[in-house]
Every structure is written in C-alpha cells, then in structure tokens.
Amino acid sequence: MTILVLADHDLGALSPATARVVAAASVLGEIDVLVLGEGIDQVAADAAKLSGVARVLVAQHPGLVGQTAETFVPVLAKLAPDYAHIIASAGALGRDIVPRLAARLDIQPITDVIAIHGPNRFDRPIYAGNAIQTVSSAQPRQILTIRASAFRAAGQGGSAQIIPLDYDPVNAIATIVAAHRTENNTPDLATAQIVVGGGVSVGSAEGFKLVGQLAAIIGAGVGATRAAVDAGYAPNDWQIGQTGKIIAPDLYIAVGISGALQHLAGIQGAKKIIAINTDPEAPLVKLADIVLIGDLFETIPALIAQLEHLGVKP
Amino acid sequence: MKIFVAVKRVVDHNVRIRVRPDGTGVETAGVRMSMNPFCKHAVEAAVQLGEAGKADEIVVVSIGPKAVNDVILTALAMGAHRGILVETDADLETLAIAKLLAAIVAEEKPDLVLLGKQAVDDDSNHVGQMLAGLLDWPQATFASEINIEADQLSVSREVDYGRVTTAMPLPAIVTADLRLNTPRNAALPMVMKARQKPLAVRSADCMNIDLTPRLTIEKTSPPPERVAGRTVADVGELASLIAADIAEMEAL
Ligand SMILES: Cc1cc2nc3c(=O)[nH]c(=O)nc-3n(C[C@H](O)[C@H](O)[C@H](O)COP(=O)(O)OP(=O)(O)OC[C@H]3O[C@@H](n4cnc5c(N)ncnc54)[C@H](O)[C@@H]3O)c2cc1C
Ligand SMILES: Nc1ncnc2c1ncn2[C@@H]1O[C@H](COP(=O)(O)O)[C@@H](O)[C@H]1O
C-alpha cells in the first residue's frame, strides 16, 4: 500500500524537512504527498519534483490557511483508509496534528522516528535522547512523525502527478488572530549544514549579535539555549534542544553553552562539535571534538577577523 | 469556570538516567521522581487564572501507581482544590492515558483542560492533542501565553517560525510550554494544607476502557557515545580548522 506524507510549508515554500521525510519514507513504498493550504501551487510543484513521490494531492481553501489541527485532521482521516502509513515531519505542525489524527483513528502513533527498520519497526529517542527505544506495531496502519534531521534529503529527479482534492470545509472554531514571525535570513536550523549556537553568557541581545556575526561569515544557521531565549536574547524558534529544534549539522559551534542534557538532546546528530567556553569542566567541553578555552567576548571577534583574513565565504 | 489539569510523575529532569544493561528499559528504581516540568507550568497557569478570579475550581488528575499521589499533593499545595488519582500499575501508552482522561472529563465537565506539552520521560508530546481529538474540542498546543475573556480563550503558541495567536471558545484543550509562566514553590503551610484537600482514588481497570498496549517495546539502548576531543591552542588554530572544514564541505 501507498504512504501518505503531509507536506510542511511556510510562506508558499515547501519546507526542507519534507524532502527528508520523503527520503526516509521511500524505503516503505510509493509516496503520495498531501499539500493543504492556499496559494500553494509552488509547494505542490516542488513536492512533485522529489524522487520517490508518485502523486501530489492538493486541497486549496481559505479555511486551510492557518494550518490548524482542527481543519487538517478531518482531511487526513478521510484519506487514511487508502494508506498503510501516514507520516509528517516532527516539527510544530506534525506534533500538533499527528496525535489528534491518531486518536481519531484509534491508533497509537509512533513519533520522532530516527530510524526505520521495516514497515512496522522503528527507533525513537526517549529521555531527551539518553535512551533509544526500538518499537514494533501490529496495528492496521502506522501513524508517524519523523525527525527530519536524522535523514538525508530526497533527490530532485521526480515528476509526480499533481491531483486536486475535493475539500469539504469543516466548521473550525479555532481561528488564527496573529502570527509573530521571526525575521530571519539564516539557513533553516533543522536542516542547516553548519549551526552556531549561543548561550546565556552572551549577556544581552546586543551580545548575541556576536553569535549572529560568526554565523553570517560562515553561512551558518543560528541557534540558542533555552536560557538565552528565556532571557530575551534570542527568539523562541532559535531554541535547540529537548523542547526546541533538533539539529544535525556537519558542524556545530557552541559559544558559551554549558551543555545541559536538555540542550544536548538537540545536538546529538551533529557530526562535529566545537565548544568555546571559559570553563574547561563544562559538560559540552567534555564531549566536543574541538575545544577553545577562552572568553567569548575576546575569542569570537578575533575568530571572525581570522576567518575573514583566511577568506572564508558563506 | 472549572479547570482540569493533568499531571504526570516522571524521573526528575536533573537525573542523568541509565539504560539497563539487558536492554529492558531505563532504570527507574531508586531514582528521584517529581512532577513533569511542563505539568508544573500547567498547574501554575490554572492557579493564576484562579487568582485572577477567572476560575473557581481547579481539579488535578494523575494516572499511575499509588506513588503518583506525591505529584497530586504538589499540585494541591500550589493551589489546586481537589485531586483525582486514577490508579494503575501498568505502563500505559499515551492513547490509553488520553482515553482515561477523556472519560473523566466527560464526568467532570470542565471548561478548560490544561496539560503539559510533553512528558520528559517518554518525550511523546501526544496526550493533549489526543484528548482534544477524542473529545472533538479545539486545541492550543505549546502555549506561551493564555488569556480568557468571558468564554473566549486566546493562546499564544510557540511554532517553528515564531509565535502564533489563536482564539477559540471554551471548552478547549491547552498544552503548556516552558515560557508560559514561572511555577511557584509551595510554601510549607500550603504543603500542610494540601493533605486536607479532597483526593479521590479510582481504579483504571474499572473504567471500561481497553488499556492493552498497541506497541511492543523490543529493546531500549543507550545512544552512541561521543568521545572527548582535543583543545586547540588559540583562535588562529581554530580558524584554520573551521576554514578547512568548510572547504571540505564545499568539495563534496
Ligand atoms: C524541562 C526542561 C526543558 C529544557 N529544554 C531545553 C532546551 O530545549 N534547550 C536548552 O538549551 N535548554 C533547555 N533547558 C534548560 C537547560 O537545562 C539549561 O538550563 C540551559 O541549556 C542552559 O543554557 P546555557 O548553556 O546558555 O547557560 P548556562 O548553563 O548558565 O551556561 C553558560 C555557560 O557559559 C560559559 N561562559 C560564561 N561566561 C562566558 C564567557 N564570557 N565566554 C565563554 N563562555 C562563558 C559558562 O562556563 C557556562 O558553561 C530545559 C530545562 C528544562 C527543565
Ligand atoms: N500518566 C499521566 N497522568 C496524568 N497526565 C498525564 C499522564 N501522562 C501524560 N499526561 C499529561 O499529558 C502531557 C503530555 O504527555 P506526553 O504526551 O506523554 O508527552 C503531560 O504533560 C501531562 O499533562
């Protein structure tokens, strides 16, 4: 049977996470991608190009714009009988929608999947990634979220058919009042190749700009600890960790970050970790691949100058 | 208005857990337990709504073995009015938890149900959304701000691109994120008083709900370990290493 993947999109663009979910799911079978919203022609066209995708199902309606669980779940529930697996990425959208859908279908979902061993067998992290559970399911269909950063992106070789869906608007009673979008021209955290993260020790929003400058010069995504976000130095959607974004870059540079286990939960997939810290005993210093002991207010400006000198380009 | 808060007892979030060498799970015997941090934010939100005169009764419920009594007492000491313990020694899946909660909500008829966004042991992030689905109520997950005017609820939610404000009528389900508030530590007199508050005990097995697990946990393993790296002498050496890494990434 076919696999249904719910596309994640924002501002009319397909989220990079979806290409990774498609690649992960392609070991299970042929994939249909479902795109819900309005003004999403480009999203559908981009989804159709992903290799492994057979069909792109599209429903466009003003009622679908806010991407609420109340409006999405009935669409997915109606399509469910035709699919063996229904999969979303483990971002805010998937986390909001998938458990509600599963409960409606009387299915126990398996979420934040980091490895697929077969159609009914998956790995998922528990305890902030300090343990990995291997679970199997004998249920008639599997409802999953997949941790995008744990998988590579699908190639661009596809040419799937785009099929409009009949959509019966539901009478949703929740309405979107306002969206507060973080102005951001840095790479998407969850899929960035390089990430620079800053801790509360930057001391101020002004101090956090040092982290941003270092990221800009090497073309990195910018992340933060919960302590830095709580202090108001960085926006909430930059938080990395158990309760924030999960990253898996080739290189993670942690600036003034202690390495609490809740933060480490978000960076386990990083290939190489560089820690810059005054404290040689900090937990993150103990497990980083490369360590520089020093005050961030001196070392970061010097590092930026040296990288410029070496001619590094973003 | 009546508020219902679901709280879970979990391994304390400061404890570094150990996977049992035989792969049968995480060692929880003799480990410090406490209320799931996200549930504390949910209780605090309920108590603050009570203090603002917007709620007259706060009922807290927890599902688990007798020992979960201690987190119910913590919530009562924070200011909840009465507790319900749904007792079971079984390890229940989130769907079963949501079904038990739905049954109690059907009896108690609260206007608002607050939960934590996730339990830090299983990290599921399911139960609030499932409960909303079972009851067919609107949901506002990952809340960082809650406002109630008349029977209209407005919630600021943390999402991938920032925050979004959602409005909905009551009854509704809200799951609490960490920036919702700062949970109070109950003063000793409140802790003493909590023991006098009503606490009903029910058996999960007598609620006519199929609690059989749907999944088999085949094994639990520790994550791959990272080995300590090396310390560079100065900024110059670090800059060269970073430059080399970037050159290598571009070459691929
Ligand atoms: C339920 C729960 C969930 C959580 N979820 C998350 C999460 O998702 N993500 C997250 O990050 N946290 C999370 N936390 C918080 C986490 O426990 C830590 O409190 C937090 O990660 C610490 O952030 P920090 O490293 O910025 O601050 P600190 O722990 O205070 O560390 C600051 C570091 O900076 C170093 N330093 C100080 N001055 C300088 C200087 N001038 N130059 C260089 N280094 C310096 C210090 O040596 C120290 O190592 C969560 C906590 C709970 C309870
Ligand atoms: N055993 C339980 N008893 C009461 N509430 C629970 C229980 N398990 C989960 N919850 C609630 O559901 C939230 C999310 O948990 P989870 O979906 O398991 O991550 C928790 O923060 C609690 O509010």
mmCIF file of N, CA, C and O in Angstrom, chain A residues 69 92 95-96 99-100 104 106 108-109 111 121 124 127-130 132 134-136 139 174-175 177-178 180 182 229-230 236-237 239 242-243 245 262 268 270-272 286 288-291, chain B residues 13 38 93-95 99 117 121-123 126 129-130 132-133 136-137 139 141 160-167 179 214-216 218-221 223 226 228-232 235 239 245-246:
data_model
loop_
_atom_site.group_PDB
_atom_site.id
_atom_site.type_symbol
_atom_site.label_atom_id
_atom_site.label_comp_id
_atom_site.label_asym_id
_atom_site.label_seq_id
_atom_site.Cartn_x
_atom_site.Cartn_y
_atom_site.Cartn_z
ATOM 1 N N ALA A 69 -4.956 22.047 13.545
ATOM 2 C CA ALA A 69 -5.239 20.620 13.695
ATOM 3 C C ALA A 69 -6.700 20.339 13.372
ATOM 4 O O ALA A 69 -7.035 19.335 12.754
ATOM 5 N N ALA A 92 6.645 21.559 14.499
ATOM 6 C CA ALA A 92 5.487 22.011 15.281
ATOM 7 C C ALA A 92 4.173 21.550 14.642
ATOM 8 O O ALA A 92 3.242 21.151 15.343
ATOM 9 N N ARG A 95 3.709 17.697 15.112
ATOM 10 C CA ARG A 95 3.478 17.396 16.533
ATOM 11 C C ARG A 95 2.077 17.803 16.967
ATOM 12 O O ARG A 95 1.486 17.188 17.841
ATOM 13 N N ASP A 96 1.549 18.861 16.346
ATOM 14 C CA ASP A 96 0.209 19.337 16.694
ATOM 15 C C ASP A 96 -0.867 18.406 16.130
ATOM 16 O O ASP A 96 -1.857 18.106 16.786
ATOM 17 N N PRO A 99 -0.870 13.391 16.698
ATOM 18 C CA PRO A 99 -1.530 12.656 17.797
ATOM 19 C C PRO A 99 -3.056 12.792 17.755
ATOM 20 O O PRO A 99 -3.773 11.842 18.080
ATOM 21 N N ARG A 100 -3.556 13.947 17.342
ATOM 22 C CA ARG A 100 -5.008 14.139 17.254
ATOM 23 C C ARG A 100 -5.597 13.212 16.194
ATOM 24 O O ARG A 100 -6.622 12.555 16.415
ATOM 25 N N ARG A 104 -8.178 9.955 16.736
ATOM 26 C CA ARG A 104 -9.433 9.863 15.992
ATOM 27 C C ARG A 104 -9.560 8.522 15.288
ATOM 28 O O ARG A 104 -10.663 8.005 15.090
ATOM 29 N N ASP A 106 -8.130 5.773 16.380
ATOM 30 C CA ASP A 106 -7.842 4.745 17.390
ATOM 31 C C ASP A 106 -6.528 4.012 17.119
ATOM 32 O O ASP A 106 -6.448 2.787 17.181
ATOM 33 N N GLN A 108 -2.292 4.056 18.078
ATOM 34 C CA GLN A 108 -1.208 4.611 18.891
ATOM 35 C C GLN A 108 -0.106 5.079 17.921
ATOM 36 O O GLN A 108 0.474 4.271 17.203
ATOM 37 N N PRO A 109 0.167 6.391 17.872
ATOM 38 C CA PRO A 109 1.182 6.873 16.925
ATOM 39 C C PRO A 109 2.589 6.583 17.428
ATOM 40 O O PRO A 109 2.793 6.344 18.621
ATOM 41 N N THR A 111 6.172 8.570 17.272
ATOM 42 C CA THR A 111 6.598 9.906 16.867
ATOM 43 C C THR A 111 8.094 10.110 17.060
ATOM 44 O O THR A 111 8.726 9.427 17.847
ATOM 45 N N ARG A 121 8.532 -1.342 12.268
ATOM 46 C CA ARG A 121 9.565 -1.346 13.296
ATOM 47 C C ARG A 121 10.402 -0.083 13.215
ATOM 48 O O ARG A 121 10.952 0.228 12.164
ATOM 49 N N ARG A 124 12.889 5.301 18.277
ATOM 50 C CA ARG A 124 12.582 6.662 18.704
ATOM 51 C C ARG A 124 13.309 6.982 20.003
ATOM 52 O O ARG A 124 13.463 6.119 20.861
ATOM 53 N N TYR A 127 13.690 10.165 26.984
ATOM 54 C CA TYR A 127 14.559 10.798 27.974
ATOM 55 C C TYR A 127 15.582 11.724 27.311
ATOM 56 O O TYR A 127 16.790 11.562 27.480
ATOM 57 N N ALA A 128 15.105 12.693 26.556
ATOM 58 C CA ALA A 128 15.978 13.686 25.918
ATOM 59 C C ALA A 128 17.108 13.031 25.124
ATOM 60 O O ALA A 128 18.227 13.534 25.076
ATOM 61 N N GLY A 129 16.796 11.894 24.509
ATOM 62 C CA GLY A 129 17.782 11.243 23.651
ATOM 63 C C GLY A 129 18.794 10.409 24.416
ATOM 64 O O GLY A 129 19.725 9.863 23.823
ATOM 65 N N ASN A 130 18.618 10.273 25.733
ATOM 66 C CA ASN A 130 19.556 9.470 26.512
ATOM 67 C C ASN A 130 19.256 7.975 26.451
ATOM 68 O O ASN A 130 19.975 7.171 27.036
ATOM 69 N N ILE A 132 17.325 5.054 23.471
ATOM 70 C CA ILE A 132 16.639 4.862 22.189
ATOM 71 C C ILE A 132 15.766 3.613 22.310
ATOM 72 O O ILE A 132 16.257 2.550 22.675
ATOM 73 N N THR A 134 13.425 0.762 20.557
ATOM 74 C CA THR A 134 13.041 0.110 19.303
ATOM 75 C C THR A 134 11.639 -0.461 19.529
ATOM 76 O O THR A 134 11.451 -1.287 20.413
ATOM 77 N N VAL A 135 10.661 0.025 18.744
ATOM 78 C CA VAL A 135 9.285 -0.432 18.953
ATOM 79 C C VAL A 135 8.746 -1.067 17.683
ATOM 80 O O VAL A 135 9.148 -0.720 16.570
ATOM 81 N N SER A 136 7.825 -2.027 17.875
ATOM 82 C CA SER A 136 7.139 -2.568 16.710
ATOM 83 C C SER A 136 5.641 -2.500 16.961
ATOM 84 O O SER A 136 5.195 -2.418 18.097
ATOM 85 N N GLN A 139 -0.508 -2.765 14.488
ATOM 86 C CA GLN A 139 -1.748 -2.043 14.164
ATOM 87 C C GLN A 139 -1.991 -2.059 12.648
ATOM 88 O O GLN A 139 -1.061 -2.215 11.856
ATOM 89 N N ALA A 174 -11.579 27.245 16.080
ATOM 90 C CA ALA A 174 -10.355 27.969 16.446
ATOM 91 C C ALA A 174 -9.939 28.852 15.279
ATOM 92 O O ALA A 174 -9.977 28.426 14.133
ATOM 93 N N THR A 175 -9.578 30.084 15.557
ATOM 94 C CA THR A 175 -9.157 30.983 14.477
ATOM 95 C C THR A 175 -7.797 31.585 14.803
ATOM 96 O O THR A 175 -7.456 31.787 15.965
ATOM 97 N N VAL A 177 -5.413 34.606 15.088
ATOM 98 C CA VAL A 177 -5.572 36.041 15.288
ATOM 99 C C VAL A 177 -4.365 36.796 14.754
ATOM 100 O O VAL A 177 -4.497 37.827 14.113
ATOM 101 N N ALA A 178 -3.171 36.275 15.021
ATOM 102 C CA ALA A 178 -1.958 36.971 14.599
ATOM 103 C C ALA A 178 -0.797 36.000 14.552
ATOM 104 O O ALA A 178 -0.756 35.035 15.310
ATOM 105 N N HIS A 180 3.425 36.000 14.724
ATOM 106 C CA HIS A 180 4.615 36.791 15.017
ATOM 107 C C HIS A 180 5.787 36.020 14.441
ATOM 108 O O HIS A 180 6.225 35.032 15.006
ATOM 109 N N THR A 182 9.585 35.457 13.219
ATOM 110 C CA THR A 182 10.945 35.915 13.470
ATOM 111 C C THR A 182 11.588 36.263 12.130
ATOM 112 O O THR A 182 11.645 35.423 11.240
ATOM 113 N N VAL A 229 17.115 32.172 25.332
ATOM 114 C CA VAL A 229 15.781 32.562 24.840
ATOM 115 C C VAL A 229 14.959 33.146 25.994
ATOM 116 O O VAL A 229 14.349 34.210 25.856
ATOM 117 N N ASP A 230 14.976 32.470 27.141
ATOM 118 C CA ASP A 230 14.212 32.950 28.298
ATOM 119 C C ASP A 230 14.665 34.358 28.692
ATOM 120 O O ASP A 230 13.860 35.176 29.132
ATOM 121 N N ASN A 236 12.228 32.560 20.351
ATOM 122 C CA ASN A 236 11.941 31.204 20.805
ATOM 123 C C ASN A 236 12.206 30.142 19.739
ATOM 124 O O ASN A 236 12.584 29.018 20.042
ATOM 125 N N ASP A 237 12.040 30.515 18.461
ATOM 126 C CA ASP A 237 12.200 29.490 17.428
ATOM 127 C C ASP A 237 13.671 29.206 17.116
ATOM 128 O O ASP A 237 13.967 28.408 16.243
ATOM 129 N N GLN A 239 15.572 28.173 19.679
ATOM 130 C CA GLN A 239 15.984 27.259 20.764
ATOM 131 C C GLN A 239 16.287 25.865 20.240
ATOM 132 O O GLN A 239 15.506 25.268 19.512
ATOM 133 N N GLN A 242 15.759 19.567 23.755
ATOM 134 C CA GLN A 242 14.646 18.655 24.018
ATOM 135 C C GLN A 242 13.318 19.312 23.688
ATOM 136 O O GLN A 242 12.401 18.670 23.183
ATOM 137 N N THR A 243 13.202 20.594 24.002
ATOM 138 C CA THR A 243 11.951 21.310 23.764
ATOM 139 C C THR A 243 12.066 22.302 22.637
ATOM 140 O O THR A 243 11.177 23.107 22.425
ATOM 141 N N LYS A 245 14.405 22.987 18.691
ATOM 142 C CA LYS A 245 14.660 22.306 17.423
ATOM 143 C C LYS A 245 15.759 21.270 17.596
ATOM 144 O O LYS A 245 16.650 21.416 18.410
ATOM 145 N N GLN A 262 19.308 18.759 28.462
ATOM 146 C CA GLN A 262 18.194 19.141 27.590
ATOM 147 C C GLN A 262 18.689 19.827 26.314
ATOM 148 O O GLN A 262 18.032 19.786 25.281
ATOM 149 N N GLN A 268 22.587 15.855 19.282
ATOM 150 C CA GLN A 268 23.223 14.539 19.203
ATOM 151 C C GLN A 268 23.600 14.143 17.781
ATOM 152 O O GLN A 268 24.523 13.369 17.569
ATOM 153 N N ALA A 270 24.811 16.076 15.508
ATOM 154 C CA ALA A 270 25.875 16.899 14.916
ATOM 155 C C ALA A 270 27.098 16.029 14.663
ATOM 156 O O ALA A 270 27.515 15.261 15.527
ATOM 157 N N LYS A 271 27.701 16.147 13.457
ATOM 158 C CA LYS A 271 28.862 15.300 13.154
ATOM 159 C C LYS A 271 30.063 15.769 13.954
ATOM 160 O O LYS A 271 30.782 14.984 14.529
ATOM 161 N N LYS A 272 30.295 17.093 13.963
ATOM 162 C CA LYS A 272 31.457 17.632 14.669
ATOM 163 C C LYS A 272 30.992 18.778 15.550
ATOM 164 O O LYS A 272 30.189 19.603 15.107
ATOM 165 N N LYS A 286 33.521 18.759 27.574
ATOM 166 C CA LYS A 286 33.971 17.380 27.778
ATOM 167 C C LYS A 286 33.650 16.466 26.604
ATOM 168 O O LYS A 286 34.265 15.422 26.453
ATOM 169 N N ALA A 288 32.965 17.753 23.290
ATOM 170 C CA ALA A 288 33.165 18.378 21.980
ATOM 171 C C ALA A 288 34.374 17.759 21.278
ATOM 172 O O ALA A 288 35.261 17.209 21.920
ATOM 173 N N ASP A 289 34.385 17.841 19.945
ATOM 174 C CA ASP A 289 35.515 17.325 19.191
ATOM 175 C C ASP A 289 36.687 18.289 19.267
ATOM 176 O O ASP A 289 37.843 17.890 19.306
ATOM 177 N N ILE A 290 36.360 19.582 19.236
ATOM 178 C CA ILE A 290 37.386 20.622 19.289
ATOM 179 C C ILE A 290 36.968 21.640 20.346
ATOM 180 O O ILE A 290 35.804 22.047 20.379
ATOM 181 N N VAL A 291 37.921 22.040 21.185
ATOM 182 C CA VAL A 291 37.602 22.961 22.277
ATOM 183 C C VAL A 291 38.526 24.166 22.225
ATOM 184 O O VAL A 291 39.730 24.018 22.000
ATOM 185 N N HIS B 13 13.934 15.842 36.196
ATOM 186 C CA HIS B 13 14.621 16.231 34.960
ATOM 187 C C HIS B 13 16.116 16.468 35.154
ATOM 188 O O HIS B 13 16.848 16.590 34.185
ATOM 189 N N PHE B 38 6.719 20.437 32.543
ATOM 190 C CA PHE B 38 5.671 21.084 31.744
ATOM 191 C C PHE B 38 4.333 21.079 32.476
ATOM 192 O O PHE B 38 3.524 21.996 32.320
ATOM 193 N N GLU B 93 0.194 3.353 27.450
ATOM 194 C CA GLU B 93 0.562 4.171 26.298
ATOM 195 C C GLU B 93 -0.252 5.461 26.307
ATOM 196 O O GLU B 93 -1.307 5.545 26.942
ATOM 197 N N THR B 94 0.215 6.434 25.533
ATOM 198 C CA THR B 94 -0.435 7.750 25.554
ATOM 199 C C THR B 94 -1.898 7.684 25.119
ATOM 200 O O THR B 94 -2.726 8.439 25.627
ATOM 201 N N LEU B 95 -2.224 6.769 24.192
ATOM 202 C CA LEU B 95 -3.624 6.667 23.747
ATOM 203 C C LEU B 95 -4.516 6.227 24.908
ATOM 204 O O LEU B 95 -5.627 6.748 25.092
ATOM 205 N N LYS B 99 -7.560 8.265 26.696
ATOM 206 C CA LYS B 99 -8.922 7.709 26.829
ATOM 207 C C LYS B 99 -9.402 7.797 28.277
ATOM 208 O O LYS B 99 -10.577 8.111 28.523
ATOM 209 N N LYS B 117 3.033 20.132 27.617
ATOM 210 C CA LYS B 117 3.124 19.810 26.191
ATOM 211 C C LYS B 117 3.778 18.449 25.979
ATOM 212 O O LYS B 117 3.494 17.767 25.028
ATOM 213 N N ASP B 121 9.902 12.027 30.261
ATOM 214 C CA ASP B 121 10.414 10.649 30.258
ATOM 215 C C ASP B 121 10.256 10.029 28.867
ATOM 216 O O ASP B 121 11.231 9.723 28.205
ATOM 217 N N ASP B 122 8.996 9.920 28.395
ATOM 218 C CA ASP B 122 8.817 9.321 27.065
ATOM 219 C C ASP B 122 8.939 10.356 25.938
ATOM 220 O O ASP B 122 9.009 9.997 24.777
ATOM 221 N N ASP B 123 8.951 11.661 26.280
ATOM 222 C CA ASP B 123 9.041 12.739 25.277
ATOM 223 C C ASP B 123 8.001 12.592 24.165
ATOM 224 O O ASP B 123 8.267 12.942 23.013
ATOM 225 N N HIS B 126 1.952 13.875 23.081
ATOM 226 C CA HIS B 126 0.744 13.330 22.452
ATOM 227 C C HIS B 126 -0.547 13.684 23.174
ATOM 228 O O HIS B 126 -1.564 13.929 22.534
ATOM 229 N N GLN B 129 -3.196 16.611 22.537
ATOM 230 C CA GLN B 129 -3.772 16.568 21.196
ATOM 231 C C GLN B 129 -4.743 15.387 21.057
ATOM 232 O O GLN B 129 -5.794 15.490 20.419
ATOM 233 N N MET B 130 -4.364 14.250 21.660
ATOM 234 C CA MET B 130 -5.232 13.062 21.581
ATOM 235 C C MET B 130 -6.543 13.305 22.316
ATOM 236 O O MET B 130 -7.615 12.953 21.819
ATOM 237 N N ALA B 132 -7.956 16.143 22.872
ATOM 238 C CA ALA B 132 -8.757 17.066 22.063
ATOM 239 C C ALA B 132 -9.446 16.325 20.928
ATOM 240 O O ALA B 132 -10.615 16.569 20.620
ATOM 241 N N GLY B 133 -8.737 15.388 20.308
ATOM 242 C CA GLY B 133 -9.313 14.599 19.219
ATOM 243 C C GLY B 133 -10.451 13.715 19.705
ATOM 244 O O GLY B 133 -11.499 13.620 19.060
ATOM 245 N N ASP B 136 -13.294 15.919 20.537
ATOM 246 C CA ASP B 136 -13.624 16.826 19.447
ATOM 247 C C ASP B 136 -13.688 18.280 19.939
ATOM 248 O O ASP B 136 -14.586 19.034 19.578
ATOM 249 N N TRP B 137 -12.726 18.651 20.769
ATOM 250 C CA TRP B 137 -12.593 20.025 21.247
ATOM 251 C C TRP B 137 -11.479 20.727 20.478
ATOM 252 O O TRP B 137 -10.565 20.074 19.976
ATOM 253 N N GLN B 139 -7.950 22.718 20.130
ATOM 254 C CA GLN B 139 -6.724 22.570 20.911
ATOM 255 C C GLN B 139 -5.772 23.727 20.641
ATOM 256 O O GLN B 139 -5.732 24.256 19.539
ATOM 257 N N THR B 141 -1.831 23.963 21.381
ATOM 258 C CA THR B 141 -0.650 23.291 21.923
ATOM 259 C C THR B 141 0.502 24.281 22.070
ATOM 260 O O THR B 141 0.513 25.335 21.428
ATOM 261 N N ASP B 160 7.300 26.726 14.653
ATOM 262 C CA ASP B 160 8.620 26.694 14.027
ATOM 263 C C ASP B 160 9.101 28.052 13.547
ATOM 264 O O ASP B 160 10.297 28.293 13.475
ATOM 265 N N TYR B 161 8.191 28.941 13.164
ATOM 266 C CA TYR B 161 8.634 30.226 12.616
ATOM 267 C C TYR B 161 8.554 31.364 13.630
ATOM 268 O O TYR B 161 8.833 32.513 13.314
ATOM 269 N N GLY B 162 8.128 31.085 14.852
ATOM 270 C CA GLY B 162 8.000 32.135 15.860
ATOM 271 C C GLY B 162 6.826 31.837 16.768
ATOM 272 O O GLY B 162 6.787 30.803 17.428
ATOM 273 N N ARG B 163 5.833 32.750 16.779
ATOM 274 C CA ARG B 163 4.656 32.525 17.619
ATOM 275 C C ARG B 163 3.396 32.812 16.824
ATOM 276 O O ARG B 163 3.402 33.612 15.892
ATOM 277 N N VAL B 164 2.306 32.155 17.219
ATOM 278 C CA VAL B 164 1.033 32.415 16.559
ATOM 279 C C VAL B 164 -0.036 32.522 17.652
ATOM 280 O O VAL B 164 -0.002 31.781 18.636
ATOM 281 N N THR B 165 -0.936 33.501 17.499
ATOM 282 C CA THR B 165 -2.002 33.665 18.486
ATOM 283 C C THR B 165 -3.293 33.095 17.926
ATOM 284 O O THR B 165 -3.691 33.421 16.813
ATOM 285 N N THR B 166 -3.912 32.217 18.703
ATOM 286 C CA THR B 166 -5.126 31.524 18.280
ATOM 287 C C THR B 166 -6.255 31.854 19.243
ATOM 288 O O THR B 166 -6.022 31.942 20.440
ATOM 289 N N ALA B 167 -7.461 32.038 18.717
ATOM 290 C CA ALA B 167 -8.620 32.289 19.572
ATOM 291 C C ALA B 167 -9.626 31.170 19.396
ATOM 292 O O ALA B 167 -9.774 30.636 18.293
ATOM 293 N N ARG B 179 7.720 28.685 28.573
ATOM 294 C CA ARG B 179 7.710 30.139 28.757
ATOM 295 C C ARG B 179 6.346 30.678 29.178
ATOM 296 O O ARG B 179 6.130 31.884 29.210
ATOM 297 N N ARG B 214 -0.602 -1.192 22.309
ATOM 298 C CA ARG B 214 -0.639 -1.456 20.870
ATOM 299 C C ARG B 214 0.756 -1.722 20.317
ATOM 300 O O ARG B 214 0.901 -2.248 19.235
ATOM 301 N N LEU B 215 1.760 -1.251 21.046
ATOM 302 C CA LEU B 215 3.130 -1.367 20.556
ATOM 303 C C LEU B 215 3.907 -2.340 21.433
ATOM 304 O O LEU B 215 3.600 -2.513 22.605
ATOM 305 N N THR B 216 4.921 -2.962 20.834
ATOM 306 C CA THR B 216 5.836 -3.794 21.606
ATOM 307 C C THR B 216 7.159 -3.042 21.682
ATOM 308 O O THR B 216 7.701 -2.649 20.642
ATOM 309 N N GLU B 218 10.674 -3.484 21.860
ATOM 310 C CA GLU B 218 11.586 -4.624 21.680
ATOM 311 C C GLU B 218 12.826 -4.476 22.523
ATOM 312 O O GLU B 218 13.281 -5.420 23.143
ATOM 313 N N LYS B 219 13.388 -3.282 22.498
ATOM 314 C CA LYS B 219 14.559 -3.060 23.353
ATOM 315 C C LYS B 219 14.783 -1.570 23.559
ATOM 316 O O LYS B 219 14.258 -0.735 22.817
ATOM 317 N N THR B 220 15.569 -1.271 24.584
ATOM 318 C CA THR B 220 15.960 0.110 24.856
ATOM 319 C C THR B 220 17.482 0.139 24.890
ATOM 320 O O THR B 220 18.094 -0.673 25.586
ATOM 321 N N SER B 221 18.079 1.010 24.093
ATOM 322 C CA SER B 221 19.545 1.037 24.034
ATOM 323 C C SER B 221 20.070 2.434 24.349
ATOM 324 O O SER B 221 19.372 3.426 24.126
ATOM 325 N N PRO B 223 22.310 5.764 23.598
ATOM 326 C CA PRO B 223 22.718 6.383 22.333
ATOM 327 C C PRO B 223 24.215 6.189 22.129
ATOM 328 O O PRO B 223 24.929 5.914 23.088
ATOM 329 N N ARG B 226 29.821 9.894 22.603
ATOM 330 C CA ARG B 226 30.803 10.778 21.973
ATOM 331 C C ARG B 226 32.075 10.700 22.790
ATOM 332 O O ARG B 226 32.026 10.654 24.012
ATOM 333 N N ALA B 228 35.756 12.342 23.998
ATOM 334 C CA ALA B 228 36.314 13.681 24.196
ATOM 335 C C ALA B 228 37.275 14.023 23.062
ATOM 336 O O ALA B 228 37.977 13.160 22.545
ATOM 337 N N GLY B 229 37.296 15.266 22.659
ATOM 338 C CA GLY B 229 38.155 15.693 21.553
ATOM 339 C C GLY B 229 39.422 16.346 22.068
ATOM 340 O O GLY B 229 39.944 15.969 23.115
ATOM 341 N N ARG B 230 39.887 17.350 21.361
ATOM 342 C CA ARG B 230 41.130 17.994 21.807
ATOM 343 C C ARG B 230 40.940 19.500 21.910
ATOM 344 O O ARG B 230 40.034 20.077 21.296
ATOM 345 N N THR B 231 41.815 20.117 22.684
ATOM 346 C CA THR B 231 41.750 21.554 22.901
ATOM 347 C C THR B 231 42.768 22.236 21.996
ATOM 348 O O THR B 231 43.917 21.805 21.925
ATOM 349 N N VAL B 232 42.326 23.267 21.287
ATOM 350 C CA VAL B 232 43.244 23.993 20.413
ATOM 351 C C VAL B 232 43.982 25.056 21.228
ATOM 352 O O VAL B 232 43.510 25.492 22.281
ATOM 353 N N VAL B 235 42.994 31.029 18.915
ATOM 354 C CA VAL B 235 41.961 31.352 17.932
ATOM 355 C C VAL B 235 42.444 31.061 16.508
ATOM 356 O O VAL B 235 41.687 30.566 15.676
ATOM 357 N N ALA B 239 40.478 28.920 13.757
ATOM 358 C CA ALA B 239 40.033 29.496 12.486
ATOM 359 C C ALA B 239 40.476 28.616 11.323
ATOM 360 O O ALA B 239 39.694 28.352 10.402
ATOM 361 N N ASP B 245 37.344 22.747 7.379
ATOM 362 C CA ASP B 245 36.055 22.034 7.377
ATOM 363 C C ASP B 245 35.136 22.559 6.289
ATOM 364 O O ASP B 245 34.471 21.788 5.591
ATOM 365 N N ILE B 246 35.075 23.887 6.175
ATOM 366 C CA ILE B 246 34.171 24.493 5.200
ATOM 367 C C ILE B 246 34.631 24.153 3.776
ATOM 368 O O ILE B 246 33.811 23.821 2.914
#
